[in-house]
XYZ file of N, CA and C in Angstrom:
492
model
N 25.667 2.448 3.559
C 24.336 2.802 3.103
C 23.515 1.574 2.774
N 24.112 0.558 2.160
C 23.370 -0.663 1.832
C 22.866 -1.349 3.093
N 23.623 -1.254 4.189
C 23.199 -1.873 5.432
C 21.959 -1.174 5.971
N 21.907 0.126 5.875
C 20.741 0.864 6.340
C 19.506 0.419 5.571
N 19.630 0.289 4.240
C 18.499 -0.135 3.424
C 18.039 -1.536 3.798
N 18.971 -2.447 4.051
C 18.574 -3.809 4.389
C 17.958 -3.873 5.780
N 18.366 -2.978 6.697
C 17.761 -2.938 8.017
C 16.323 -2.427 7.944
N 16.046 -1.526 7.046
C 14.727 -0.910 6.944
C 13.762 -1.730 6.100
N 14.235 -2.349 5.040
C 13.343 -3.098 4.171
C 13.931 -3.241 2.793
N 13.120 -3.778 1.893
C 13.586 -3.978 0.527
C 13.935 -2.659 -0.133
N 14.842 -2.726 -1.070
C 15.281 -1.566 -1.828
C 14.220 -1.244 -2.884
N 13.740 -0.028 -2.885
C 12.694 0.420 -3.797
C 13.089 0.227 -5.258
N 14.388 0.342 -5.550
C 14.859 0.216 -6.930
C 14.766 -1.203 -7.460
N 14.552 -2.174 -6.589
C 14.473 -3.565 -7.008
C 13.031 -4.061 -7.143
N 12.081 -3.180 -6.954
C 10.674 -3.570 -7.029
C 10.185 -3.610 -8.467
N 9.170 -4.400 -8.712
C 8.505 -4.411 -10.009
C 7.631 -3.161 -10.093
N 7.157 -2.874 -11.298
C 6.433 -1.623 -11.539
C 5.257 -1.430 -10.575
N 4.402 -2.419 -10.417
C 3.199 -2.252 -9.589
C 3.571 -1.947 -8.138
N 4.567 -2.649 -7.593
C 4.998 -2.403 -6.218
C 5.561 -0.988 -6.076
N 6.403 -0.616 -7.016
C 7.019 0.706 -6.986
C 5.962 1.795 -7.123
N 5.063 1.637 -8.079
C 4.019 2.622 -8.318
C 3.128 2.803 -7.093
N 2.656 1.702 -6.498
C 1.762 1.805 -5.342
C 2.468 2.422 -4.138
N 3.726 2.074 -3.937
C 4.492 2.666 -2.829
C 4.702 4.152 -3.075
N 5.091 4.512 -4.287
C 5.306 5.916 -4.623
C 4.002 6.710 -4.473
N 2.896 6.158 -4.960
C 1.604 6.854 -4.869
C 1.191 7.046 -3.414
N 1.415 6.042 -2.589
C 1.104 6.157 -1.164
C 1.933 7.259 -0.523
N 3.236 7.226 -0.747
C 4.122 8.237 -0.158
C 3.784 9.640 -0.646
N 3.516 9.771 -1.916
C 3.215 11.086 -2.475
C 1.893 11.610 -1.939
N 0.901 10.735 -1.805
C -0.395 11.150 -1.264
C -0.271 11.621 0.178
N 0.568 10.934 0.966
C 0.757 11.305 2.375
C 1.573 12.591 2.489
N 2.622 12.715 1.682
C 3.523 13.863 1.774
C 2.949 15.127 1.149
N 2.183 14.971 0.089
C 1.674 16.147 -0.637
C 0.172 16.245 -0.472
N -0.507 15.763 -1.470
C -1.958 15.814 -1.493
C -2.446 14.819 -2.531
N -3.586 14.187 -2.289
C -4.113 13.286 -3.311
C -4.451 14.004 -4.624
N -4.573 15.322 -4.593
C -4.862 16.083 -5.806
C -3.606 16.618 -6.496
N -2.449 16.194 -6.054
C -1.174 16.633 -6.621
C -1.122 16.322 -8.119
N -0.666 17.273 -8.917
C -0.591 17.079 -10.372
C 0.363 15.961 -10.761
N 1.452 15.846 -10.043
C 2.412 14.785 -10.320
C 1.769 13.418 -10.094
N 0.991 13.304 -9.033
C 0.286 12.060 -8.744
C -0.712 11.741 -9.853
N -1.435 12.742 -10.299
C -2.404 12.544 -11.379
C -1.707 12.146 -12.678
N -0.552 12.729 -12.943
C 0.200 12.378 -14.145
C 0.641 10.915 -14.117
N 1.116 10.458 -12.967
C 1.565 9.069 -12.852
C 0.398 8.094 -12.936
N -0.757 8.493 -12.427
C -1.941 7.640 -12.571
C -2.366 7.561 -14.029
N -2.188 8.640 -14.778
C -2.480 8.607 -16.216
C -1.524 7.641 -16.918
N -0.285 7.605 -16.468
C 0.688 6.664 -17.042
C 0.276 5.224 -16.727
N -0.162 4.980 -15.500
C -0.509 3.621 -15.088
C -1.870 3.160 -15.607
N -2.826 4.093 -15.705
C -4.203 3.711 -16.024
C -4.686 4.228 -17.371
N -3.836 4.879 -18.118
C -4.235 5.375 -19.426
C -4.736 6.810 -19.374
N -5.244 7.305 -20.491
C -5.608 8.718 -20.597
C -6.743 9.155 -19.664
N -7.532 8.203 -19.151
C -8.606 8.547 -18.214
C -8.353 7.821 -16.885
N -7.504 8.412 -16.031
C -7.092 7.720 -14.812
C -8.037 7.886 -13.627
N -9.173 8.540 -13.827
C -10.025 8.887 -12.685
C -10.509 7.669 -11.909
N -10.813 6.571 -12.587
C -11.275 5.384 -11.861
C -10.147 4.808 -10.998
N -8.923 4.802 -11.521
C -7.781 4.339 -10.739
C -7.504 5.231 -9.545
N -7.557 6.538 -9.760
C -7.371 7.483 -8.651
C -8.456 7.313 -7.600
N -9.689 7.158 -8.038
C -10.808 6.993 -7.110
C -10.632 5.712 -6.296
N -10.222 4.626 -6.944
C -9.987 3.359 -6.239
C -8.848 3.502 -5.235
N -7.785 4.179 -5.623
C -6.647 4.379 -4.727
C -7.048 5.227 -3.526
N -7.801 6.286 -3.757
C -8.254 7.144 -2.654
C -9.200 6.378 -1.734
N -10.030 5.499 -2.300
C -10.898 4.660 -1.478
C -10.101 3.752 -0.561
N -8.999 3.215 -1.089
C -8.086 2.379 -0.307
C -7.467 3.195 0.833
N -7.009 4.426 0.528
C -6.417 5.277 1.562
C -7.429 5.636 2.644
N -8.648 5.970 2.241
C -9.690 6.323 3.218
C -10.030 5.138 4.110
N -10.082 3.946 3.542
C -10.358 2.751 4.338
C -9.211 2.482 5.321
N -7.969 2.707 4.900
C -6.813 2.540 5.786
C -6.837 3.543 6.935
N -7.295 4.741 6.650
C -7.302 5.807 7.656
C -8.259 5.514 8.812
N -9.129 4.539 8.666
C -10.068 4.184 9.734
C -9.411 3.336 10.819
N -8.194 2.899 10.586
C -7.494 2.075 11.568
C -7.051 2.884 12.769
N -6.669 2.166 13.824
C -6.217 2.836 15.049
C -4.699 2.888 15.151
N -4.019 2.085 14.365
C -2.561 2.016 14.450
C -1.937 3.043 13.515
N -0.956 3.741 14.023
C -0.224 4.710 13.218
C 0.719 3.961 12.286
N 0.627 4.268 10.993
C 1.456 3.592 10.001
C 2.704 4.410 9.703
N 3.816 3.728 9.542
C 5.075 4.374 9.191
C 5.227 4.334 7.668
N 5.105 5.498 7.056
C 5.194 5.628 5.606
C 6.426 6.457 5.276
N 7.236 5.959 4.359
C 8.456 6.669 3.981
C 8.165 7.926 3.181
N 9.095 8.838 3.225
C 8.987 10.051 2.398
C 9.296 9.688 0.945
N 8.729 10.420 -0.002
C 9.109 10.178 -1.402
C 10.622 10.332 -1.546
N 11.236 9.401 -2.239
C 12.687 9.440 -2.429
C 13.446 8.526 -1.494
N 12.820 8.067 -0.398
C 13.473 7.120 0.499
C 13.650 5.804 -0.260
N 14.838 5.243 -0.228
C 15.154 4.054 -1.015
C 14.547 2.788 -0.429
N 14.530 2.660 0.883
C 14.048 1.429 1.523
C 12.567 1.517 1.867
N 11.898 0.389 1.732
C 10.501 0.298 2.156
C 10.443 0.183 3.669
N 9.450 0.786 4.276
C 9.233 0.590 5.704
C 8.511 -0.739 5.902
N 8.504 -1.214 7.107
C 7.798 -2.479 7.424
C 6.308 -2.331 7.104
N 5.730 -1.182 7.427
C 4.309 -0.973 7.148
C 4.032 -0.939 5.645
N 4.922 -0.345 4.864
C 4.736 -0.340 3.413
C 4.789 -1.768 2.868
N 5.697 -2.573 3.412
C 5.778 -3.987 3.018
C 4.459 -4.691 3.326
N 3.904 -4.428 4.512
C 2.648 -5.076 4.893
C 1.477 -4.595 4.030
N 1.481 -3.332 3.646
C 0.414 -2.826 2.779
C 0.487 -3.483 1.403
N 1.693 -3.663 0.878
C 1.839 -4.372 -0.395
C 1.375 -5.823 -0.256
N 1.675 -6.426 0.873
C 1.232 -7.791 1.125
C -0.297 -7.854 1.198
N -0.911 -6.884 1.854
C -2.379 -6.816 1.899
C -2.963 -6.733 0.496
N -2.395 -5.874 -0.316
C -2.891 -5.729 -1.686
C -2.684 -7.015 -2.493
N -1.603 -7.724 -2.218
C -1.384 -9.002 -2.894
C -2.445 -10.011 -2.482
N -2.788 -10.041 -1.194
C -3.851 -10.934 -0.728
C -5.189 -10.562 -1.364
N -5.445 -9.282 -1.556
C -6.673 -8.856 -2.234
C -6.643 -9.284 -3.701
N -5.498 -9.139 -4.324
C -5.336 -9.520 -5.731
C -5.608 -11.016 -5.933
N -5.133 -11.842 -5.000
C -5.300 -13.285 -5.108
C -6.571 -13.778 -4.414
N -7.370 -12.848 -3.930
C -8.656 -13.124 -3.288
C -8.525 -14.035 -2.064
N -7.464 -13.849 -1.307
C -7.246 -14.595 -0.063
C -7.820 -13.769 1.089
N -9.129 -13.851 1.233
C -9.844 -13.000 2.191
C -9.395 -13.261 3.624
N -9.210 -14.530 4.004
C -8.819 -14.842 5.382
C -7.439 -14.283 5.713
N -6.484 -14.442 4.803
C -5.134 -13.882 5.022
C -5.190 -12.355 5.063
N -5.960 -11.783 4.146
C -6.119 -10.334 4.107
C -6.653 -9.835 5.447
N -7.715 -10.455 5.930
C -8.351 -10.025 7.170
C -7.418 -10.159 8.360
N -6.704 -11.282 8.445
C -5.780 -11.496 9.556
C -4.671 -10.447 9.564
N -4.098 -10.182 8.400
C -3.021 -9.192 8.354
C -3.568 -7.781 8.548
N -4.753 -7.515 8.035
C -5.357 -6.192 8.199
C -5.612 -5.878 9.666
N -5.923 -6.887 10.467
C -6.114 -6.665 11.906
C -4.862 -6.073 12.528
N -3.708 -6.607 12.135
C -2.462 -6.067 12.670
C -2.173 -4.688 12.099
N -2.292 -4.544 10.797
C -1.954 -3.278 10.142
C -2.799 -2.138 10.705
N -4.078 -2.391 10.907
C -4.977 -1.342 11.388
C -5.005 -1.225 12.906
N -4.644 -2.281 13.608
C -4.769 -2.259 15.062
C -6.218 -2.363 15.484
N -7.042 -2.877 14.602
C -8.481 -3.011 14.856
C -9.057 -3.986 13.845
N -10.299 -4.348 14.066
C -10.987 -5.206 13.101
C -11.201 -4.406 11.816
N -10.781 -4.939 10.661
C -10.941 -4.183 9.412
C -12.405 -4.116 8.987
N -12.759 -3.008 8.384
C -14.113 -2.865 7.847
C -14.204 -3.619 6.527
N -15.409 -3.895 6.119
C -15.635 -4.566 4.841
C -15.129 -3.670 3.705
N -15.169 -2.364 3.927
C -14.724 -1.408 2.917
C -13.248 -1.589 2.556
N -12.430 -1.990 3.513
C -10.996 -2.116 3.261
C -10.728 -3.188 2.210
N -11.304 -4.359 2.385
C -11.091 -5.424 1.401
C -11.686 -5.031 0.055
N -12.888 -4.476 0.069
C -13.544 -4.087 -1.190
C -12.703 -3.058 -1.941
N -12.153 -2.086 -1.218
C -11.325 -1.045 -1.846
C -10.039 -1.638 -2.408
N -9.410 -2.513 -1.630
C -8.166 -3.150 -2.081
C -8.431 -4.039 -3.294
N -9.491 -4.790 -3.250
C -9.835 -5.693 -4.360
C -10.118 -4.902 -5.629
N -10.876 -3.821 -5.491
C -11.206 -2.996 -6.658
C -9.941 -2.374 -7.257
N -9.075 -1.839 -6.418
C -7.823 -1.248 -6.888
C -6.993 -2.287 -7.640
N -6.895 -3.484 -7.086
C -6.067 -4.507 -7.718
C -6.709 -5.046 -9.001
N -8.016 -5.056 -9.080
C -8.685 -5.439 -10.332
C -8.359 -4.427 -11.430
N -8.399 -3.152 -11.082
C -8.066 -2.107 -12.062
C -6.602 -2.190 -12.483
N -5.721 -2.459 -11.527
C -4.299 -2.602 -11.851
C -4.109 -3.790 -12.792
N -4.788 -4.893 -12.512
C -4.654 -6.100 -13.344
C -5.174 -5.849 -14.758
N -6.241 -5.081 -14.890
C -6.778 -4.754 -16.210
C -5.755 -4.013 -17.058
N -4.887 -3.265 -16.416
C -3.839 -2.525 -17.119
C -2.541 -3.325 -17.200
N -2.558 -4.568 -16.707
C -1.364 -5.410 -16.769
C -0.360 -5.142 -15.672
N -0.800 -4.570 -14.561
C 0.101 -4.191 -13.465
C -0.221 -4.948 -12.183
N -0.103 -6.259 -12.197
C -0.346 -7.035 -10.992
C 0.873 -7.078 -10.093
N 0.629 -7.332 -8.818
C 1.719 -7.503 -7.867
C 2.249 -8.926 -7.967
N 3.535 -9.120 -7.719
C 4.068 -10.485 -7.726
C 3.479 -11.268 -6.550
N 2.927 -12.422 -6.824
C 2.264 -13.220 -5.793
C 3.251 -13.706 -4.750
N 4.475 -13.976 -5.134
C 5.469 -14.464 -4.184
C 5.796 -13.444 -3.104
N 5.441 -12.173 -3.307
C 5.744 -11.131 -2.324
C 5.030 -11.372 -1.001
N 3.853 -11.992 -1.023
C 3.097 -12.197 0.209
C 3.181 -13.623 0.723
N 3.673 -14.536 -0.073
C 3.709 -15.941 0.304
C 4.854 -16.187 1.275
N 4.574 -16.898 2.345
C 5.611 -17.300 3.278
C 5.996 -16.250 4.303
N 5.392 -15.100 4.278
C 5.702 -14.088 5.288
C 4.851 -14.346 6.510
N 5.467 -14.345 7.653
C 4.734 -14.562 8.888
C 4.092 -13.258 9.329
N 2.899 -13.399 9.874
C 2.229 -12.240 10.447
C 2.775 -12.004 11.842
N 2.874 -10.769 12.254
C 3.297 -10.508 13.629
C 2.306 -11.136 14.600
N 2.802 -11.645 15.714
C 1.932 -12.326 16.658
C 1.433 -11.401 17.755
N 2.008 -10.236 17.920
C 1.596 -9.313 18.955
C 0.848 -8.149 18.323
N -0.339 -7.892 18.820
C -1.099 -6.761 18.301
C -0.585 -5.476 18.935
N -0.615 -4.359 18.191
C -0.145 -3.092 18.729
C -1.151 -2.531 19.729
N -0.736 -1.502 20.421
C -1.639 -0.810 21.337
C -2.825 -0.264 20.552
N -3.989 -0.399 21.117
C -5.197 0.022 20.414
C -5.412 1.525 20.482
N -4.695 2.241 21.315
C -4.963 3.660 21.503
C -4.204 4.583 20.578
N -3.516 4.068 19.562
C -2.738 4.930 18.683
C -3.647 5.627 17.679
N -3.270 6.834 17.254
C -4.134 7.616 16.367
C -4.253 7.019 14.959
N -5.385 7.256 14.288
C -5.613 6.708 12.955
C -5.040 7.576 11.856
N -3.745 7.776 11.868
C -3.149 8.612 10.842
C -1.894 7.974 10.286
N -1.514 8.406 9.116
C -0.297 7.924 8.498
C 0.836 8.843 8.908
N 1.979 8.297 9.205
C 3.118 9.097 9.648
C 4.273 8.908 8.692
N 4.793 9.981 8.166
C 5.936 9.911 7.261
C 7.204 9.753 8.075
N 8.165 8.996 7.516
C 9.466 8.840 8.186
C 10.539 9.506 7.368
């Protein structure tokens, strides 16, 4: 079982709170609904008694991602290993957190399979500012030293998230 997890990606149980929370929220939003009560409860835990701004920022990030042409592989809630796409999304958010616009844009081109809209960076930056205000930043080392894929995916793939 440990080999399967290492083949797929990092073990979810070894992530810091912000990484775990964002991955869980992404998976839950894809598998259930952004209006899921469990999702709202966890946003209240992360953002305090009035989580609406955090939820709105997260939904803005999801809507901006949905404009891409590349199909993203998103794990089901409960899957222990991160998918490659989930790793790249966390890396994108780290670049937004550290305001590395050029790195963000370059990686977003691959993640989306298209030129990213200005909305994507703005949504990611806003989400990470709100997370930082609550003391939930992503570890900066998570995005440092990772090579971007050199081959762009086929441009004709649908703009939807796919659960694995």
